[in-house]
Amino acid sequence: MKTFKTRWQECAGSARSVRAPAPEMPPGFAARVIARANLAAEDSLIGLWLAHARRALILATGIMVICAVVDFASRPAPAAIRPPIEAAVFEVITRL
Amino acid sequence: MSEEPFDLSGCVERTRQGDPDAARRLVEHLYPQVLQIVRSHLPHRTAEADLAQDVFVKILTRLDRYQPRADVPFTHWVSRLAVRTCLDALRSERRRPELRWSDLSEDQVRWLDYVVAEDHPAPTDAATGARELVHLLLALLTPEDRLVLTWLDLEQRSVREISAATGWSVPLVKVRAFRARRRLRKWAEEFRE
């Protein structure tokens, strides 16, 4: 009794007997490939620069944001926003 | 007068140095090898020449990365690059083609019946139907499975050849082949029901 694998391989064997057309390079194929390869080499240098420039910009922005946050957090609150009345009331209540 | 044998390593070296004639000759020499790989792993909606061009552009732009080694001759390096490019193209296909009963020809149905069921006779005069059915079924598999079964069952390459051309280990190739045939059987049986 034949297994699936055997029958499948028989089918593939029959498929193999149908010859595919011989590979023939289309006219101008090599010239197009070489032209694309030369363009790709130029693009890769520009791409390299852009990739690094983008990362440097993101990093610089992040550092700037962190510095701004740290700076803001470390400043004492201005006198105008300190609640003197509320603080006094709180002190009176706690002493009672 | 016999033709001089093609000096592949010399041509590669001259291409690296920027010789356009050498680059052209290299493309011409490698074209049959690359096209065979591309034809076996062509995505549904991609033209053969376009994918072959992509492969050759990669070969030429990455030529400086090739280091001659005894265990990886240049043709194997080319094969691996072509295979990876084809697999990437297959993976980027959003949906694999669907197999519909109404799309099958009489010869394809006869072969499908034989492959799935034990009691059907083998068609003896429908080779084209067999070829078309094989390609339809292989197109249902993942790119890696399709590659393994195409090379193993359709092109009768050895496991070692496939391992050398893809960089996969021999056990991995065998496991992939086993799982791929199992999936193929399951789908073919479900489809026929």
Coordinates of C-alpha atoms in Angstrom, one line a residue:
Chain A
M1 CA 0.0 0.0 0.0
K2 CA 1.5 3.3 -1.0
T3 CA 1.8 6.1 1.5
F4 CA 0.8 9.7 0.9
K5 CA 4.5 10.6 0.6
T6 CA 5.0 8.0 -2.1
R7 CA 2.0 9.2 -4.1
W8 CA 2.9 12.8 -3.6
Q9 CA 6.4 12.1 -4.9
E10 CA 5.0 10.2 -7.9
C11 CA 2.9 13.3 -8.7
A12 CA 6.1 15.5 -8.3
G13 CA 7.9 13.0 -10.6
S14 CA 5.3 13.4 -13.3
A15 CA 5.5 17.2 -12.9
R16 CA 9.2 17.0 -13.4
S17 CA 8.8 15.5 -16.8
V18 CA 7.3 18.7 -18.0
R19 CA 10.3 20.8 -19.0
A20 CA 10.3 24.4 -18.0
P21 CA 11.6 26.8 -20.7
A22 CA 15.3 27.3 -20.5
P23 CA 16.3 30.5 -18.7
E24 CA 17.1 33.2 -21.2
M25 CA 18.3 36.5 -20.0
P26 CA 16.2 39.4 -21.4
P27 CA 18.1 42.0 -23.4
G28 CA 19.4 44.8 -21.3
F29 CA 18.8 42.9 -18.0
A30 CA 22.5 43.1 -16.9
A31 CA 22.7 46.8 -17.7
R32 CA 19.6 47.5 -15.7
V33 CA 20.9 45.5 -12.7
I34 CA 24.2 47.3 -12.8
A35 CA 22.5 50.7 -13.0
R36 CA 20.3 49.8 -10.0
A37 CA 23.2 48.5 -8.0
N38 CA 25.1 51.7 -8.5
L39 CA 22.1 53.8 -7.4
A40 CA 21.6 51.5 -4.4
A41 CA 25.2 52.1 -3.3
E42 CA 24.7 55.9 -3.4
D43 CA 21.4 55.6 -1.5
S44 CA 23.0 53.5 1.2
L45 CA 25.4 56.3 2.1
I46 CA 22.6 58.8 2.3
G47 CA 20.5 56.4 4.2
L48 CA 23.3 55.7 6.7
W49 CA 23.6 59.4 7.4
L50 CA 19.9 59.9 7.8
A51 CA 19.5 56.9 10.1
H52 CA 22.3 58.2 12.5
A53 CA 21.1 61.8 12.3
R54 CA 17.6 60.7 13.2
R55 CA 18.8 58.7 16.2
A56 CA 21.0 61.6 17.4
L57 CA 18.0 64.0 17.1
I58 CA 15.8 61.7 19.1
L59 CA 18.4 61.2 21.8
A60 CA 19.1 65.0 22.0
T61 CA 15.4 65.7 22.4
G62 CA 15.1 63.1 25.1
I63 CA 18.0 64.5 27.1
M64 CA 16.5 68.0 26.7
V65 CA 13.2 66.9 28.1
I66 CA 14.8 65.1 31.0
C67 CA 16.9 68.2 31.9
A68 CA 13.9 70.4 31.7
V69 CA 11.9 68.1 34.0
V70 CA 14.7 67.8 36.5
D71 CA 15.3 71.6 36.5
F72 CA 11.6 72.3 37.0
A73 CA 11.3 69.8 39.8
S74 CA 14.3 71.1 41.7
R75 CA 13.2 74.7 41.8
P76 CA 11.5 75.9 45.0
A77 CA 7.9 77.0 44.6
P78 CA 7.6 80.8 44.2
A79 CA 6.3 82.7 47.2
A80 CA 3.2 83.8 45.4
I81 CA 1.9 80.2 45.3
R82 CA 2.7 79.3 48.8
P83 CA -0.5 79.2 50.7
P84 CA 0.3 81.2 53.9
I85 CA -3.3 81.5 55.0
E86 CA -4.0 77.8 54.6
A87 CA -0.7 76.9 56.4
A88 CA -1.6 79.2 59.3
V89 CA -5.1 77.6 59.6
F90 CA -3.6 74.2 59.5
E91 CA -1.2 75.1 62.3
V92 CA -4.0 76.4 64.4
I93 CA -6.2 73.4 63.9
T94 CA -3.4 71.0 64.7
R95 CA -2.6 72.9 68.0
L96 CA -6.2 72.6 69.2
Chain B
M1 CA 37.9 26.2 -31.2
S2 CA 36.8 25.6 -27.6
E3 CA 35.8 28.4 -25.3
E4 CA 38.0 29.4 -22.4
P5 CA 36.6 28.2 -19.1
F6 CA 34.9 31.1 -17.2
D7 CA 37.1 32.4 -14.5
L8 CA 34.5 33.0 -11.8
S9 CA 36.9 34.2 -9.0
G10 CA 38.7 36.5 -11.3
C11 CA 35.4 38.0 -12.5
V12 CA 34.2 38.4 -9.0
E13 CA 37.4 40.3 -8.1
R14 CA 37.2 42.6 -11.1
T15 CA 33.5 43.3 -10.3
R16 CA 34.5 44.3 -6.8
Q17 CA 37.1 46.7 -8.3
G18 CA 34.3 48.3 -10.3
D19 CA 34.8 46.8 -13.7
P20 CA 31.3 47.1 -15.4
D21 CA 32.2 44.5 -18.1
A22 CA 33.1 42.0 -15.4
A23 CA 29.8 42.8 -13.6
R24 CA 27.9 42.2 -16.8
R25 CA 29.7 38.9 -17.4
L26 CA 29.1 37.9 -13.8
V27 CA 25.3 38.5 -14.1
E28 CA 25.2 36.5 -17.4
H29 CA 27.1 33.6 -15.8
L30 CA 24.9 33.5 -12.7
Y31 CA 21.6 34.1 -14.4
P32 CA 20.6 30.4 -14.9
Q33 CA 21.3 29.5 -11.3
V34 CA 19.5 32.5 -9.9
L35 CA 16.5 32.1 -12.2
Q36 CA 16.0 28.5 -11.3
I37 CA 15.8 29.5 -7.6
V38 CA 13.5 32.4 -8.4
R39 CA 11.2 30.3 -10.5
S40 CA 10.8 27.7 -7.7
H41 CA 9.9 30.4 -5.2
L42 CA 8.0 33.0 -7.1
P43 CA 5.3 34.8 -5.1
H44 CA 1.9 34.9 -6.6
R45 CA 1.9 38.5 -7.9
T46 CA 5.6 39.0 -8.6
A47 CA 7.2 39.0 -12.0
E48 CA 10.1 36.6 -12.4
A49 CA 12.3 39.2 -14.0
D50 CA 11.6 41.7 -11.1
L51 CA 12.6 39.3 -8.4
A52 CA 15.6 38.1 -10.3
Q53 CA 16.7 41.8 -10.6
D54 CA 16.3 42.2 -6.9
V55 CA 18.5 39.2 -6.3
F56 CA 21.2 40.4 -8.6
V57 CA 21.2 43.9 -7.1
K58 CA 21.8 42.4 -3.7
I59 CA 24.6 40.2 -5.1
L60 CA 26.4 43.2 -6.6
T61 CA 25.9 45.5 -3.7
R62 CA 27.0 42.9 -1.1
L63 CA 29.9 41.5 -3.1
D64 CA 32.4 43.0 -0.7
R65 CA 30.9 41.0 2.1
Y66 CA 31.7 37.7 0.4
Q67 CA 34.8 36.0 1.9
P68 CA 36.1 33.0 0.0
R69 CA 35.9 29.9 2.2
A70 CA 36.4 26.3 1.4
D71 CA 33.1 25.3 2.9
V72 CA 31.1 28.2 1.2
P73 CA 32.0 28.5 -2.4
F74 CA 30.8 31.6 -4.3
T75 CA 27.9 29.8 -5.9
H76 CA 26.6 28.7 -2.5
W77 CA 26.8 32.2 -1.2
V78 CA 24.8 33.3 -4.3
S79 CA 22.2 30.6 -3.6
R80 CA 21.8 31.6 0.0
L81 CA 21.3 35.2 -0.9
A82 CA 18.8 34.3 -3.6
V83 CA 16.9 32.0 -1.3
R84 CA 16.7 34.6 1.4
T85 CA 15.5 37.3 -1.1
C86 CA 12.8 34.9 -2.4
L87 CA 11.7 33.9 1.1
D88 CA 11.4 37.6 2.1
A89 CA 9.3 38.2 -1.0
L90 CA 7.1 35.2 -0.2
R91 CA 6.7 36.3 3.4
S92 CA 5.7 39.8 2.3
E93 CA 2.8 38.4 0.3
R94 CA -0.1 39.3 2.6
R95 CA -2.2 36.3 1.7
R96 CA -1.3 33.0 0.2
P97 CA -3.4 32.0 -2.8
E98 CA -6.6 30.1 -2.1
L99 CA -7.3 26.7 -3.7
R100 CA -10.8 26.4 -5.1
W101 CA -12.2 23.2 -6.4
S102 CA -13.8 25.1 -9.3
D103 CA -10.4 26.3 -10.4
L104 CA -9.0 22.8 -10.9
S105 CA -8.8 21.2 -14.3
E106 CA -9.9 17.6 -14.9
D107 CA -6.2 16.4 -14.9
Q108 CA -5.5 18.3 -11.7
V109 CA -8.5 16.7 -10.0
R110 CA -7.4 13.2 -11.2
W111 CA -4.0 13.8 -9.6
L112 CA -5.5 15.2 -6.4
D113 CA -7.7 12.2 -6.1
Y114 CA -4.7 9.9 -6.6
V115 CA -2.5 11.7 -4.1
V116 CA -5.1 11.8 -1.4
A117 CA -7.0 8.6 -1.8
E118 CA -5.5 5.1 -1.9
D119 CA -8.1 3.6 -4.2
H120 CA -7.7 5.9 -7.2
P121 CA -5.5 4.9 -10.1
A122 CA -2.4 7.0 -10.9
P123 CA -3.0 9.2 -14.0
T124 CA -0.5 8.2 -16.7
D125 CA -0.9 10.9 -19.3
A126 CA -1.5 14.1 -17.4
A127 CA 2.0 15.5 -16.6
T128 CA 1.0 19.1 -17.1
G129 CA -1.9 18.6 -14.7
A130 CA 0.5 17.1 -12.2
R131 CA 2.9 20.1 -12.5
E132 CA 0.1 22.6 -12.1
L133 CA -1.3 20.8 -9.1
V134 CA 2.1 20.5 -7.4
H135 CA 2.7 24.2 -7.8
L136 CA -0.8 25.0 -6.5
L137 CA -0.3 22.9 -3.4
L138 CA 3.2 24.1 -2.7
A139 CA 1.9 27.7 -2.9
L140 CA -0.3 27.0 0.2
L141 CA 2.8 26.2 2.4
T142 CA 4.9 28.7 4.3
P143 CA 7.9 30.0 2.3
E144 CA 10.4 27.8 4.1
D145 CA 8.3 24.6 3.8
R146 CA 7.6 25.4 0.1
L147 CA 11.3 25.8 -0.5
V148 CA 12.2 22.5 1.1
L149 CA 9.6 20.4 -0.7
T150 CA 10.3 22.1 -4.0
W151 CA 13.9 21.3 -3.9
L152 CA 13.5 17.9 -2.2
D153 CA 10.5 16.4 -4.1
L154 CA 10.2 18.4 -7.3
E155 CA 13.9 19.1 -8.1
Q156 CA 15.2 16.0 -6.3
R157 CA 18.1 17.8 -4.6
S158 CA 19.6 16.0 -1.6
V159 CA 19.2 17.1 1.9
R160 CA 22.9 18.0 2.1
E161 CA 22.6 20.2 -1.0
I162 CA 19.6 22.0 0.5
S163 CA 21.5 22.4 3.7
A164 CA 24.5 23.9 1.9
A165 CA 22.3 26.2 -0.3
T166 CA 20.2 27.5 2.6
G167 CA 22.5 27.4 5.6
W168 CA 20.0 25.3 7.5
S169 CA 21.2 22.2 9.3
V170 CA 20.5 18.8 7.9
P171 CA 18.2 17.8 10.7
L172 CA 16.3 21.0 10.3
V173 CA 15.8 20.4 6.6
K174 CA 14.5 16.9 7.4
V175 CA 12.1 18.1 10.1
R176 CA 10.8 20.8 7.8
A177 CA 10.2 18.3 5.0
F178 CA 8.3 15.9 7.3
R179 CA 6.1 18.7 8.7
A180 CA 5.5 20.2 5.3
R181 CA 4.3 16.9 3.8
R182 CA 2.1 16.4 6.8
R183 CA 0.5 19.8 6.4
L184 CA 0.1 19.2 2.6
R185 CA -1.7 15.9 3.2
K186 CA -4.0 17.5 5.8
W187 CA -5.0 20.3 3.4
A188 CA -5.3 18.1 0.4
E189 CA -7.6 15.7 2.3
E190 CA -9.7 18.6 3.7
F191 CA -10.0 20.2 0.3
R192 CA -11.1 17.0 -1.3
E193 CA -13.9 16.4 1.2

